[in-house]
Short mmCIF file of C-alpha atoms in Angstrom, two decimals:
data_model
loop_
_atom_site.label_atom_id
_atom_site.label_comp_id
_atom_site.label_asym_id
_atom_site.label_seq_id
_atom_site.Cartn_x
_atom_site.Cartn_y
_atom_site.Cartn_z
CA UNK A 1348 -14.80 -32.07 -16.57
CA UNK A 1349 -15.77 -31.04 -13.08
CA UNK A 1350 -12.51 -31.53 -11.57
CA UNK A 1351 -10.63 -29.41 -15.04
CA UNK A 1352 -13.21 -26.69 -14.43
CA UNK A 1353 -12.73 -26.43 -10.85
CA UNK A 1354 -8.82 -26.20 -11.49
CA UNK A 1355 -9.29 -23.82 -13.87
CA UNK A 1356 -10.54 -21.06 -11.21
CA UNK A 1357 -7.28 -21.74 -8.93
CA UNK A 1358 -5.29 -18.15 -10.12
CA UNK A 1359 -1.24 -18.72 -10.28
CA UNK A 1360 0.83 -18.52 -6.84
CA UNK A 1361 2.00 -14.76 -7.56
CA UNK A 1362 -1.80 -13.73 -8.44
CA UNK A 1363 -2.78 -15.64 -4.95
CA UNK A 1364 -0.16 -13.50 -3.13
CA UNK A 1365 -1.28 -10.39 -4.89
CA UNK A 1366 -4.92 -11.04 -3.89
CA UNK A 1367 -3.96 -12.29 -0.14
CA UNK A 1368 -1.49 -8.94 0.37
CA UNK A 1369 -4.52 -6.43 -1.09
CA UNK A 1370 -7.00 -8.28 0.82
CA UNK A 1371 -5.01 -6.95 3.99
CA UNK A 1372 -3.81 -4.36 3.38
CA UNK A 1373 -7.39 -3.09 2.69
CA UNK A 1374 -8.50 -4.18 6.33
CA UNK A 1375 -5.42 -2.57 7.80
CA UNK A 1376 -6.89 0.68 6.10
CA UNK A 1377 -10.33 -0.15 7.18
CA UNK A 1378 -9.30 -0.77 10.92
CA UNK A 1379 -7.81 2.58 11.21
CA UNK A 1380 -11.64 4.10 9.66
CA UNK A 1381 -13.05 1.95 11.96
CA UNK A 1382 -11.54 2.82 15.35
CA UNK A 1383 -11.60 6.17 14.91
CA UNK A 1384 -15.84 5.93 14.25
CA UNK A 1385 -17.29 3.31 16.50
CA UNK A 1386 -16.74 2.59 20.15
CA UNK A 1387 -16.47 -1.32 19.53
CA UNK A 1388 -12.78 -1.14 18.27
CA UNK A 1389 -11.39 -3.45 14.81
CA UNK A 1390 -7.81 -3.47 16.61
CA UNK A 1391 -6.87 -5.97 19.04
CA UNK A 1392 -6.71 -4.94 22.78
CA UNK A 1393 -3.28 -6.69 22.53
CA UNK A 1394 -1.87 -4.39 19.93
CA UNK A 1395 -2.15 -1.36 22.01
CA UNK A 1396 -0.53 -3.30 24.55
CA UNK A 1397 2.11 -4.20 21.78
CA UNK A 1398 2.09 -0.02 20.71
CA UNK A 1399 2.42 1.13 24.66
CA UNK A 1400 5.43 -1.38 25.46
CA UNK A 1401 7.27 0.44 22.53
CA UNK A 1402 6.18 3.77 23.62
CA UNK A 1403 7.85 2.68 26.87
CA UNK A 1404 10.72 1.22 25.43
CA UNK A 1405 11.81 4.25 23.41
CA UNK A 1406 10.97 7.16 26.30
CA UNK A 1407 13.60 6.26 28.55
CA UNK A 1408 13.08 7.84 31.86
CA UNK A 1409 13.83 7.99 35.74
CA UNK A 1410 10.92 5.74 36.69
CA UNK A 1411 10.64 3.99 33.40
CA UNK A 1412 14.29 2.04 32.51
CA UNK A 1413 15.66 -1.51 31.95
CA UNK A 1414 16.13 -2.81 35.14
CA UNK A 1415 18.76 -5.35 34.15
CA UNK A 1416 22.35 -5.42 34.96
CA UNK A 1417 23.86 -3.82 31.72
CA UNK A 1418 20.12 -1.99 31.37
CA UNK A 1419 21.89 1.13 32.19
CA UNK A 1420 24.88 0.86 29.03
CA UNK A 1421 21.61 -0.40 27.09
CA UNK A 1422 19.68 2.83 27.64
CA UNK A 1423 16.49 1.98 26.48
CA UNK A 1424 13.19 2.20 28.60
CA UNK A 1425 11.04 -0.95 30.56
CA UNK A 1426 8.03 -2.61 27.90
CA UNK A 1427 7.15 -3.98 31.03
CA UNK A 1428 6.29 -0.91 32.53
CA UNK A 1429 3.08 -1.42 30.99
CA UNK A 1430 0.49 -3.55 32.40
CA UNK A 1431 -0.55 -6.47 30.82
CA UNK A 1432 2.43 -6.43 28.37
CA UNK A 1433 4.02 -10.45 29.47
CA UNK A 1434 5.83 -10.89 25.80
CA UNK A 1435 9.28 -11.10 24.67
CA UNK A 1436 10.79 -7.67 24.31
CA UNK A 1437 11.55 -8.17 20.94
CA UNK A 1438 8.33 -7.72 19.77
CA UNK A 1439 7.98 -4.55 21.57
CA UNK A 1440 11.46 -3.72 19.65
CA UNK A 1441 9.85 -5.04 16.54
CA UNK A 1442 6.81 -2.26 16.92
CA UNK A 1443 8.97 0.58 17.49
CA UNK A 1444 8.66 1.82 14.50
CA UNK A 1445 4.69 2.40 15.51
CA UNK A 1446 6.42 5.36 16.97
CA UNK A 1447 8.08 6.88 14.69
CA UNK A 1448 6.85 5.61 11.10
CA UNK A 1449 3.30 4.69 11.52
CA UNK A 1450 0.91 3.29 14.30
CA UNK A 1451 0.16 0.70 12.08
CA UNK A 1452 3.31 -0.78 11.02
CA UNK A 1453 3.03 -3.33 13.09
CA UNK A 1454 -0.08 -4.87 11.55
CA UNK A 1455 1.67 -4.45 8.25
CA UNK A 1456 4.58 -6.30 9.60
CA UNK A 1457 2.15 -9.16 11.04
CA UNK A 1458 0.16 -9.17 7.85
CA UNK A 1459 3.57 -9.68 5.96
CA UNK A 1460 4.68 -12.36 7.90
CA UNK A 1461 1.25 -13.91 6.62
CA UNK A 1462 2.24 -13.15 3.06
CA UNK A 1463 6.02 -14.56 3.91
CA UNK A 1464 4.59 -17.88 5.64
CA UNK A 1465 2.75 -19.06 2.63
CA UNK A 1466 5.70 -18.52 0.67
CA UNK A 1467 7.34 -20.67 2.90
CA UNK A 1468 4.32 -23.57 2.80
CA UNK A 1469 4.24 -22.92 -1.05
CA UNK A 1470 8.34 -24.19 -1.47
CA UNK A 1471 7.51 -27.05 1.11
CA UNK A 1472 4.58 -28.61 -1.05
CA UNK A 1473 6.05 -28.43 -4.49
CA UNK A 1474 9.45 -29.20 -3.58
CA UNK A 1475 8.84 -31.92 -0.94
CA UNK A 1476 5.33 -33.18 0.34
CA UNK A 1477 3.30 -33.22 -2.94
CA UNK A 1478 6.33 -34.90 -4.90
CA UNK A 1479 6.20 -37.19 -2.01
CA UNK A 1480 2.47 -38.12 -2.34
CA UNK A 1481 0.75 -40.12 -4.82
CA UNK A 1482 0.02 -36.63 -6.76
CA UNK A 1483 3.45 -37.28 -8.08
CA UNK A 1484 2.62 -40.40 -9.33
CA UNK A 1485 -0.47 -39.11 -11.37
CA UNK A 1486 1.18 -36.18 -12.87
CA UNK A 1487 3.99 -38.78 -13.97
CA UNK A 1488 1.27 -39.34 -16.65
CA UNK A 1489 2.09 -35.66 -18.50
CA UNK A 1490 5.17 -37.39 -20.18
CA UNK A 1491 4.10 -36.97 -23.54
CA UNK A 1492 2.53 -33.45 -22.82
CA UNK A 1493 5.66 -31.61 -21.07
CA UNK A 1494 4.68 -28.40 -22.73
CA UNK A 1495 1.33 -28.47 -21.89
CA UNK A 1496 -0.03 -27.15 -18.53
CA UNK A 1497 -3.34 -29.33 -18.54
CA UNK A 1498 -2.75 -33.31 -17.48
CA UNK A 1499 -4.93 -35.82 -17.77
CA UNK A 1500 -5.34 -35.74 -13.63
CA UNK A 1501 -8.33 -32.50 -14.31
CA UNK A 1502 -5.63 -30.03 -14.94
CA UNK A 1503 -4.23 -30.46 -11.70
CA UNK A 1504 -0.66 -29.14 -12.24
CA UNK A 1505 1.69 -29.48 -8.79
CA UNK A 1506 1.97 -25.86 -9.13
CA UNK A 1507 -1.75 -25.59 -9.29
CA UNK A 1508 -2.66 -27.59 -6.50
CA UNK A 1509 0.11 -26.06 -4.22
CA UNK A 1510 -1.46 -22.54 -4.89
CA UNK A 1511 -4.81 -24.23 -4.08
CA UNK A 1512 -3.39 -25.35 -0.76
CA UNK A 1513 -1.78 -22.55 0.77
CA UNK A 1514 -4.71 -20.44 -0.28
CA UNK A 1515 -6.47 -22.23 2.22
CA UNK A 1516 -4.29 -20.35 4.47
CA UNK A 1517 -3.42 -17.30 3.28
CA UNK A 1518 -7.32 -16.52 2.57
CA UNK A 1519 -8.92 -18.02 5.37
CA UNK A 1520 -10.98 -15.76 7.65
CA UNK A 1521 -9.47 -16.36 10.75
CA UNK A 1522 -5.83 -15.70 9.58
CA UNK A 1523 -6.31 -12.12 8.28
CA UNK A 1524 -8.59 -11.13 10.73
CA UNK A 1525 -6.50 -12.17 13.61
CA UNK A 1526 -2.94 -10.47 11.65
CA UNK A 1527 -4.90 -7.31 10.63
CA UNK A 1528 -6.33 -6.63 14.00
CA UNK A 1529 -2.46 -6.62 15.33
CA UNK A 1530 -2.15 -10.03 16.53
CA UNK A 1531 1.26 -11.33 16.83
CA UNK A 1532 0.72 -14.76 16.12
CA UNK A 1533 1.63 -14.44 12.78
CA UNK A 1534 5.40 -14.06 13.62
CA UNK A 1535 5.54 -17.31 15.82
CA UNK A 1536 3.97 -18.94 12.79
CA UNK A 1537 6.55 -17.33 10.61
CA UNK A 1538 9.19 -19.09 12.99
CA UNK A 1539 7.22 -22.55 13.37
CA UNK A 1540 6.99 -22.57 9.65
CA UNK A 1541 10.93 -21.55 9.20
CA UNK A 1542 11.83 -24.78 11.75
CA UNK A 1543 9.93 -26.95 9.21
CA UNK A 1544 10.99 -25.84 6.36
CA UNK A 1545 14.77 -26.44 7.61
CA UNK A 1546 14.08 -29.87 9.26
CA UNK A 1547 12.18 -31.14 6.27
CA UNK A 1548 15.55 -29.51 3.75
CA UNK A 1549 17.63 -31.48 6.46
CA UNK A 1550 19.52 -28.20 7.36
CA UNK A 1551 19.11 -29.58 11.28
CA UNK A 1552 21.60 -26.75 12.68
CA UNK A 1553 19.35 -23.92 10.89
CA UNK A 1554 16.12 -25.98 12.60
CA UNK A 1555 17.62 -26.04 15.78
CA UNK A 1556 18.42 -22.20 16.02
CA UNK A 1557 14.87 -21.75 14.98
CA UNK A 1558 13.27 -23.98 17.07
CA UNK A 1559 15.28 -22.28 20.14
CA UNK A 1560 13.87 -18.58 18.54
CA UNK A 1561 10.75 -20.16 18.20
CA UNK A 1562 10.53 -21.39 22.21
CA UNK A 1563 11.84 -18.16 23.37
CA UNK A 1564 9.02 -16.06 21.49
CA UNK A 1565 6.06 -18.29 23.15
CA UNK A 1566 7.36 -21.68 24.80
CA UNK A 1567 4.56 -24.01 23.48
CA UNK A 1568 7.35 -24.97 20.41
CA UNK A 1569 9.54 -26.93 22.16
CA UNK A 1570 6.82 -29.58 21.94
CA UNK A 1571 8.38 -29.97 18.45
CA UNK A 1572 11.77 -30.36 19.95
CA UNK A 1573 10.91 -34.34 20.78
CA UNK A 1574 10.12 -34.90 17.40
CA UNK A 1575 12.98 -33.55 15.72
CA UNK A 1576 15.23 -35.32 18.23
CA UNK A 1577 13.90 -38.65 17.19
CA UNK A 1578 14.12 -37.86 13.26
CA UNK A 1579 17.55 -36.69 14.06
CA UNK A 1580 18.41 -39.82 16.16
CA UNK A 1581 16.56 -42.00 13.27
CA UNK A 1582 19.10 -41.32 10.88
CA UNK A 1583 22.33 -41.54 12.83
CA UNK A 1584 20.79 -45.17 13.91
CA UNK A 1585 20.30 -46.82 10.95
CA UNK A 1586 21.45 -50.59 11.46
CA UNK A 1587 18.90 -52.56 13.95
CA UNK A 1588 21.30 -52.61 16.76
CA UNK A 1589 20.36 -49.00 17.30
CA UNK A 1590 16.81 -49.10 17.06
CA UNK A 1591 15.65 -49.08 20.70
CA UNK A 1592 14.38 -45.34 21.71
CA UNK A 1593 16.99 -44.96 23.99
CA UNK A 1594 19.39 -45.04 21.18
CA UNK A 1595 17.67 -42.99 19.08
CA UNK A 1596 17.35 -40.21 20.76
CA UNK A 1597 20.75 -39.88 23.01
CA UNK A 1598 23.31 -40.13 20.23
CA UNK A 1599 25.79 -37.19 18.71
CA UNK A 1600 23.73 -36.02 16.51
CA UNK A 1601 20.70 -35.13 18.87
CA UNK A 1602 23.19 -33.77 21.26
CA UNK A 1603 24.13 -31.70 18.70
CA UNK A 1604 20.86 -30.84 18.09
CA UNK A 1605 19.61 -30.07 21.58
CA UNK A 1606 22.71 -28.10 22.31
CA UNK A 1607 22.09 -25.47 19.32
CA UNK A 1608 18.54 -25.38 20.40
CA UNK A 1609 18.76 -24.95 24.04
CA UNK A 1610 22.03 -22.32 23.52
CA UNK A 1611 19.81 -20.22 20.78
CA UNK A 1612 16.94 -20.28 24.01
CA UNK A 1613 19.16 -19.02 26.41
CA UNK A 1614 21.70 -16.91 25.25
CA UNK A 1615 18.36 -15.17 23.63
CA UNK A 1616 17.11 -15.27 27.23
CA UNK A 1617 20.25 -13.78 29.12
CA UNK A 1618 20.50 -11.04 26.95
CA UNK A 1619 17.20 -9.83 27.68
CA UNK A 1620 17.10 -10.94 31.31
CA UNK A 1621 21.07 -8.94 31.57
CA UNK A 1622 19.17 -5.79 29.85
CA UNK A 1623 15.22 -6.11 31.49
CA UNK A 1624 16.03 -8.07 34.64
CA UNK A 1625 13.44 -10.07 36.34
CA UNK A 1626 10.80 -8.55 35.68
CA UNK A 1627 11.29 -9.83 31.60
CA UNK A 1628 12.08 -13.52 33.16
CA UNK A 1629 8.87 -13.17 35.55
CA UNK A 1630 6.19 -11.06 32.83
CA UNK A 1631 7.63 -13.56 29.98
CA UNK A 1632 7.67 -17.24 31.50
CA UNK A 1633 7.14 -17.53 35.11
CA UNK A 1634 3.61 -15.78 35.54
CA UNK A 1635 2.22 -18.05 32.91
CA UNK A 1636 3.33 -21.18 35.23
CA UNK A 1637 0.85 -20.10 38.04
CA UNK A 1638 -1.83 -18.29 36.10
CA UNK A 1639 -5.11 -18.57 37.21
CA UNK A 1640 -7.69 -17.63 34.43
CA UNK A 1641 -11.03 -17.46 35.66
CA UNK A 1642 -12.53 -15.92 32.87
CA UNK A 1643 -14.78 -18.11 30.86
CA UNK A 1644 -12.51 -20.01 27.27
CA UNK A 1645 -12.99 -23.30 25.99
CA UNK A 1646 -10.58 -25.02 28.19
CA UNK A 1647 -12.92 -27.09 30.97
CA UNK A 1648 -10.44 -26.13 33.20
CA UNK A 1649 -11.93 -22.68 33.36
CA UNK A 1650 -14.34 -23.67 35.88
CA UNK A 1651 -12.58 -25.40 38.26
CA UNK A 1652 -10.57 -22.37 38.59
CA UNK A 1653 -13.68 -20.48 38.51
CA UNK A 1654 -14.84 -22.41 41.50
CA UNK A 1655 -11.62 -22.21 43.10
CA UNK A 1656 -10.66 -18.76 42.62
CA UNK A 1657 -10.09 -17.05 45.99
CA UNK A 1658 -12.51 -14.33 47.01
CA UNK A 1659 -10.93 -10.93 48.69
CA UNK A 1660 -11.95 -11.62 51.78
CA UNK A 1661 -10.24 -15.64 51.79
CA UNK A 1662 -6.69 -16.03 52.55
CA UNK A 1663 -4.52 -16.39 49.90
CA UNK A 1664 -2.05 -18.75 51.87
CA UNK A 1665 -2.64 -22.16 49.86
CA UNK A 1666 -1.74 -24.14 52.85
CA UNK A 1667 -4.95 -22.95 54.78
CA UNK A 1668 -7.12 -24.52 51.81
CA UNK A 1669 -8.26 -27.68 51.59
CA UNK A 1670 -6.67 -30.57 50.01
CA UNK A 1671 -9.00 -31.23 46.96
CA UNK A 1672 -9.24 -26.85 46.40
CA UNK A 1673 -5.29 -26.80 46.42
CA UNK A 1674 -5.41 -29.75 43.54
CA UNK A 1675 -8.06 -27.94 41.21
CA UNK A 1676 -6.14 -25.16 41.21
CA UNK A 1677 -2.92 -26.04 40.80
CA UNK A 1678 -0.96 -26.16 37.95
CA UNK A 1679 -0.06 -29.65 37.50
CA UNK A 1680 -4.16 -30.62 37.20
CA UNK A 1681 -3.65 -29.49 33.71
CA UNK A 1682 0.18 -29.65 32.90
CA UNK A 1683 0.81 -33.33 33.46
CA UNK A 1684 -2.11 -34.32 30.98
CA UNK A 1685 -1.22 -31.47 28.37
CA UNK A 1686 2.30 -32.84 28.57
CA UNK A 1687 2.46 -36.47 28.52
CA UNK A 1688 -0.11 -36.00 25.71
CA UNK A 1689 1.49 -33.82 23.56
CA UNK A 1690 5.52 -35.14 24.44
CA UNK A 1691 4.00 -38.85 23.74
CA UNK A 1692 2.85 -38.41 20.64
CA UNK A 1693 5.47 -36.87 19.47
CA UNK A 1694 8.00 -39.88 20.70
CA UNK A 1695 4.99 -42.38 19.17
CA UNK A 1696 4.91 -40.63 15.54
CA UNK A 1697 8.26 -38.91 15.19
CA UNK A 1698 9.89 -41.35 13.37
CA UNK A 1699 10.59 -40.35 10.08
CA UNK A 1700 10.99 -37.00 8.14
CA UNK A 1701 8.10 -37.47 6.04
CA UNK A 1702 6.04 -37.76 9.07
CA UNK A 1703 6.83 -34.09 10.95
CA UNK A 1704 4.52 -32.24 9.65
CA UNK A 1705 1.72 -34.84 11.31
CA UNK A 1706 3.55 -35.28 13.90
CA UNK A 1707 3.48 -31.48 14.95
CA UNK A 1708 -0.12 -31.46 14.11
CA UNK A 1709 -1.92 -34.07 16.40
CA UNK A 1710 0.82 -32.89 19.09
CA UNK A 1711 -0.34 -29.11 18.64
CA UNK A 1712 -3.92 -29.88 18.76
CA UNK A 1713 -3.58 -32.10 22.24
CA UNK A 1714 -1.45 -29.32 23.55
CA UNK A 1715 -4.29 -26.56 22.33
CA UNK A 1716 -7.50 -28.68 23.41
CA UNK A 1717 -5.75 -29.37 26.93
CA UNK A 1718 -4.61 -26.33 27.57
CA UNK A 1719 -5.49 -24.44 30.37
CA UNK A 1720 -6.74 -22.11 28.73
CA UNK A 1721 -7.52 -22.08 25.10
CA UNK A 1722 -9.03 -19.04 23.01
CA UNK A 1723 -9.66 -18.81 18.83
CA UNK A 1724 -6.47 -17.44 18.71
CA UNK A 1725 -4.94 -20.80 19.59
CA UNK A 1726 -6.61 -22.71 16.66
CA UNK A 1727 -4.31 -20.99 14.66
CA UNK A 1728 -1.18 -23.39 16.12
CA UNK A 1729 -3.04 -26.44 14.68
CA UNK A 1730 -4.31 -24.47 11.82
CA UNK A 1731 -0.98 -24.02 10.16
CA UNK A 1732 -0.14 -27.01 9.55
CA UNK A 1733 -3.53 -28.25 7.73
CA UNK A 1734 -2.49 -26.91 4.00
CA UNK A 1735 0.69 -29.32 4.60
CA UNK A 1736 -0.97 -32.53 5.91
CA UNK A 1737 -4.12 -32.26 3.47
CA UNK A 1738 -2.27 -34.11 0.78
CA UNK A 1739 -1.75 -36.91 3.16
CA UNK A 1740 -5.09 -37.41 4.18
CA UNK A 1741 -7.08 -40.08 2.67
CA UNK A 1742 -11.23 -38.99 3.71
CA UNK A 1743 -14.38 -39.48 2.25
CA UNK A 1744 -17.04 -36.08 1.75
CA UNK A 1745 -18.88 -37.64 4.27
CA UNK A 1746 -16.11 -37.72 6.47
CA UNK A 1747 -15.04 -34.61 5.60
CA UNK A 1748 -18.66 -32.59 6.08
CA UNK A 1749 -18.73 -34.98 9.79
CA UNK A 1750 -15.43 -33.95 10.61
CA UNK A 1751 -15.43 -30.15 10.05
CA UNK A 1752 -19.53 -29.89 10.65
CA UNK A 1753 -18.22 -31.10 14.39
CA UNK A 1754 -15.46 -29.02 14.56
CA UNK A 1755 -17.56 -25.82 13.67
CA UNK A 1756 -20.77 -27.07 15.77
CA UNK A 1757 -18.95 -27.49 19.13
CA UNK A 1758 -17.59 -23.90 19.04
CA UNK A 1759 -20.62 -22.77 17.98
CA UNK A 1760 -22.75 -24.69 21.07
CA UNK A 1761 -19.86 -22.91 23.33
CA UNK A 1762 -20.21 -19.10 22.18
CA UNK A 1763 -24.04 -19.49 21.89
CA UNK A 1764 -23.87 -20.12 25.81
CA UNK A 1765 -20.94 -17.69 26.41
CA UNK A 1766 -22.66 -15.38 24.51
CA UNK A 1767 -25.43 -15.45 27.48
CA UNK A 1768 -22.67 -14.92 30.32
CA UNK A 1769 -20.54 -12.30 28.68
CA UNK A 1770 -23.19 -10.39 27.24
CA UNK A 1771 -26.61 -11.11 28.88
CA UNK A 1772 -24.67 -11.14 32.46
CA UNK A 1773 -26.93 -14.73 33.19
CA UNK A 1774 -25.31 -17.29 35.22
CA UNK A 1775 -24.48 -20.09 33.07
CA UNK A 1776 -20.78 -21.10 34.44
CA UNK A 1777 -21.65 -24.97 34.50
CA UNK A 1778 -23.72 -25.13 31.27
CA UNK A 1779 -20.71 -23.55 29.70
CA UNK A 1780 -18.20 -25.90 31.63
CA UNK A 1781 -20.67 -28.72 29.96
CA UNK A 1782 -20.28 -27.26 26.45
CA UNK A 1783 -16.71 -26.86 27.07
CA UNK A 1784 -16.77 -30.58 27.83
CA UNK A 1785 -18.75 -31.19 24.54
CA UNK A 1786 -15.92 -29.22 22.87
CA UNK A 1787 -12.68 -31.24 24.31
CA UNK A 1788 -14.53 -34.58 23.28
CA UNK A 1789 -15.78 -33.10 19.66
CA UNK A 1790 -11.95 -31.89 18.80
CA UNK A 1791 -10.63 -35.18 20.09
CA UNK A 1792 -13.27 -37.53 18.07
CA UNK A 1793 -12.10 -35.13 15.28
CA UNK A 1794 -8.33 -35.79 15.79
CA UNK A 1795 -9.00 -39.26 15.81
CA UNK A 1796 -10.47 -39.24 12.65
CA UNK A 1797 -8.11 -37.42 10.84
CA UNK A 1798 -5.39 -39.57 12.21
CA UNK A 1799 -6.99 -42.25 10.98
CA UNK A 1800 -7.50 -41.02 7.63
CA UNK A 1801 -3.33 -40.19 7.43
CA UNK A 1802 -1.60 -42.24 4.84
CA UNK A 1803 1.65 -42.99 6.28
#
């Protein structure tokens, strides 16, 4: 009776995306109240950065112009002109419109990609995962009752328990906040999501133009690329003779594969780099290879940057620092990790189809927890994938309460002490570094757990 009632308050899909598209909309509205009457701003610092690169990008002028070799025929202003602003330039061409239409179109564009996305994880779960899972097998059981929308499994319709599912996305605090205040992530998911849904249809050509689109918007997707290879390579190696890795993942098809990826990646690539130059291959990809963020996130790497970080008055020449200094902060200290971590897991689980969405998941939180540095906004890479794996998982309440109770508690141990550093100006670098510690070990004792609770 429980489990009918508590079905019974799940509203249809179209209802959910009614509610989900008000819900922001109303908090696009708000922001622009907001801003305009307090000093601490509801817009993201990185939307004005997003608004300004447009500005630049429509006012062509003497000092501000692509800088590329056909930038003159293009005739368009540099986004890079303005600080800060290390994105492709098609988001600044996506935003344009804050120009001329509305200065917040581009949260209504990020807040429909929401709406758009959970479409997207809607088709996947009724038309592939949950028919997949043993839900199938229960609602087998409505034979006799075809016409009838309550089954004997508490009213539990596939339908039903899709909507429940992807409202866990579309209504969760953390993705409408983050879209509304004019964060781009939502687009990337959009992408991510898109690359899925093809690989898991089988359209591989489609996924591999996406996953290229995807890797040329923010580069953390081609992660993704090992596992497709070896789903690819799976099928094309079906007898035993062909089941050693090598095999697998060197064959026609994954050449075929990698070769529509890696041409979507950089023909988009040339084009901007033959209209913006450098300065889009330098702002977009190679500044984030020698980074060094000092400022206090949940990566433990933070600190030894912190502690490394050269002073004005040191010399920036790395070969005049010590051996151990030049280690801490270079790159590699948190690269190699990151990557064999999140490329091995995705060469130990990519095996099958059924298994990507998984397979994406553990590799997206390794890359996230190791990364050098990692904000809120990050959890939303792992996030995405949670309303497709929860039919998989096989977990206890107890296990469920541990799991997100230490999830929730770490972060909250970390901003309770950042909260002192940011705000209270005390100096509480190493406690923080400790929590941050506490943090990587929590999300990894939670990963653990949930990958043991995955029915393959």
């Amino acid at each position: 009776m429980a489990q009918r009632s508590l079905a019974r308050l799940v509203p249809s899909f179209n209802q959910l995306l009614a509610i989900s598209t008000a819900l922001r909309v109303v908090l696009i509205l708000y922001s622009e109240w907001h801003d305009a009457h307090s000093v601490v701003k509801y817009t993201d610092v990185d939307y004005r950065v997003f608004s300004d690169a447009a500005r630049f990008l429509l006012n062509l002028s003497q000092e501000n112009h692509a800088q590329g070799p056909l930038g003159s025929l293009a005739r368009m202003g540099d986004p890079y002109t303005r600080a800060t602003y290390r994105y492709t330039p098609l988001l600044a061409v996506l935003l344009t419109p804050n120009e001329w239409l509305h200065p917040s179109f581009g949260k209504y564009l990020f807040a429909a990609a929401d709406i758009v996305g959970g479409v997207l994880m809607y088709k996947l779960l009724t038309s592939i995962i949950l028919p997949a899972t043993r839900f199938r097998q229960q609602e087998g059981l409505r034979e006799k009752n075809q016409n009838t929308e309550e089954v004997r499994d508490g009213g539990w319709t596939t339908e039903r328990y899709a909507t429940a599912l992807v409202a866990v996305h579309l209504l969760n605090p953390l993705v409408f906040t983050i879209s509304t205040r004019g964060s781009s992530e939502s687009v990337l998911s959009l992408f991510v999501l898109s690359t899925l849904y093809c690989a898991l249809k089988g359209k591989w050509n489609s996924a591999a133009i996406l996953l290229g689109l995807s890797t040329h918007w923010k580069i953390y997707p081609f992660i993704y690329g090992v596992v497709c290879l070896g789903v690819v390579g799976g099928h094309a190696g079906r007898d035993t003779r062909r089941r050693n890795w090598l095999d697998i993942l060197i064959n026609a098809r994954t050449l075929k594969f990698t070769a529509l990826s890696l041409a979507t990646f950089m023909g988009l690539g040339a084009l901007m780099y033959a209209i913006w130059g450098y300065t889009f291959l330098y702002e977009s990809y190679l500044y984030h290879v020698h980074r060094l963020d000092h400022r206090h996130n949940f990566s433990p790497y933070f600190y030894l940057i912190y502690l490394t970080y050269p002073s004005s008055s040191a010399s920036q020449d790395p070969l005049d620092m010590p051996l151990w200094r030049r280690l801490l902060r270079s790159p590699l200290t948190s690269f190699v990790p990151q990557m064999v971590l999140s490329l091995g897991t995705g060469l130990l689980f990519g095996r099958r189809s059924g298994d990507l969405v998984f397979a994406w998941f553990v590799q997206t939180v390794v890359f996230v927890v190791f990364n050098k540095v990692c904000t809120s906004q990050y959890f939303l890479w792992y996030m995405l994938f949670l309303p497709l794996l929860i039919p998989r998982l096989r977990m206890s309440r107890r296990q469920l309460l541990a799991y997100i109770g230490v999830w929730v508690g770490t972060q909250a141990l970390w901003l309770s002490e950042a909260y002192k550093l940011e705000f209270l100006g005390q100096n509480v670098f190493f406690t923080l570094w400790i929590r941050s510690l506490m943090y990587v070990a929590g999300n990894c004792w939670v990963l653990a757990g949930i990958m043991g609770c995955y029915a393959a």
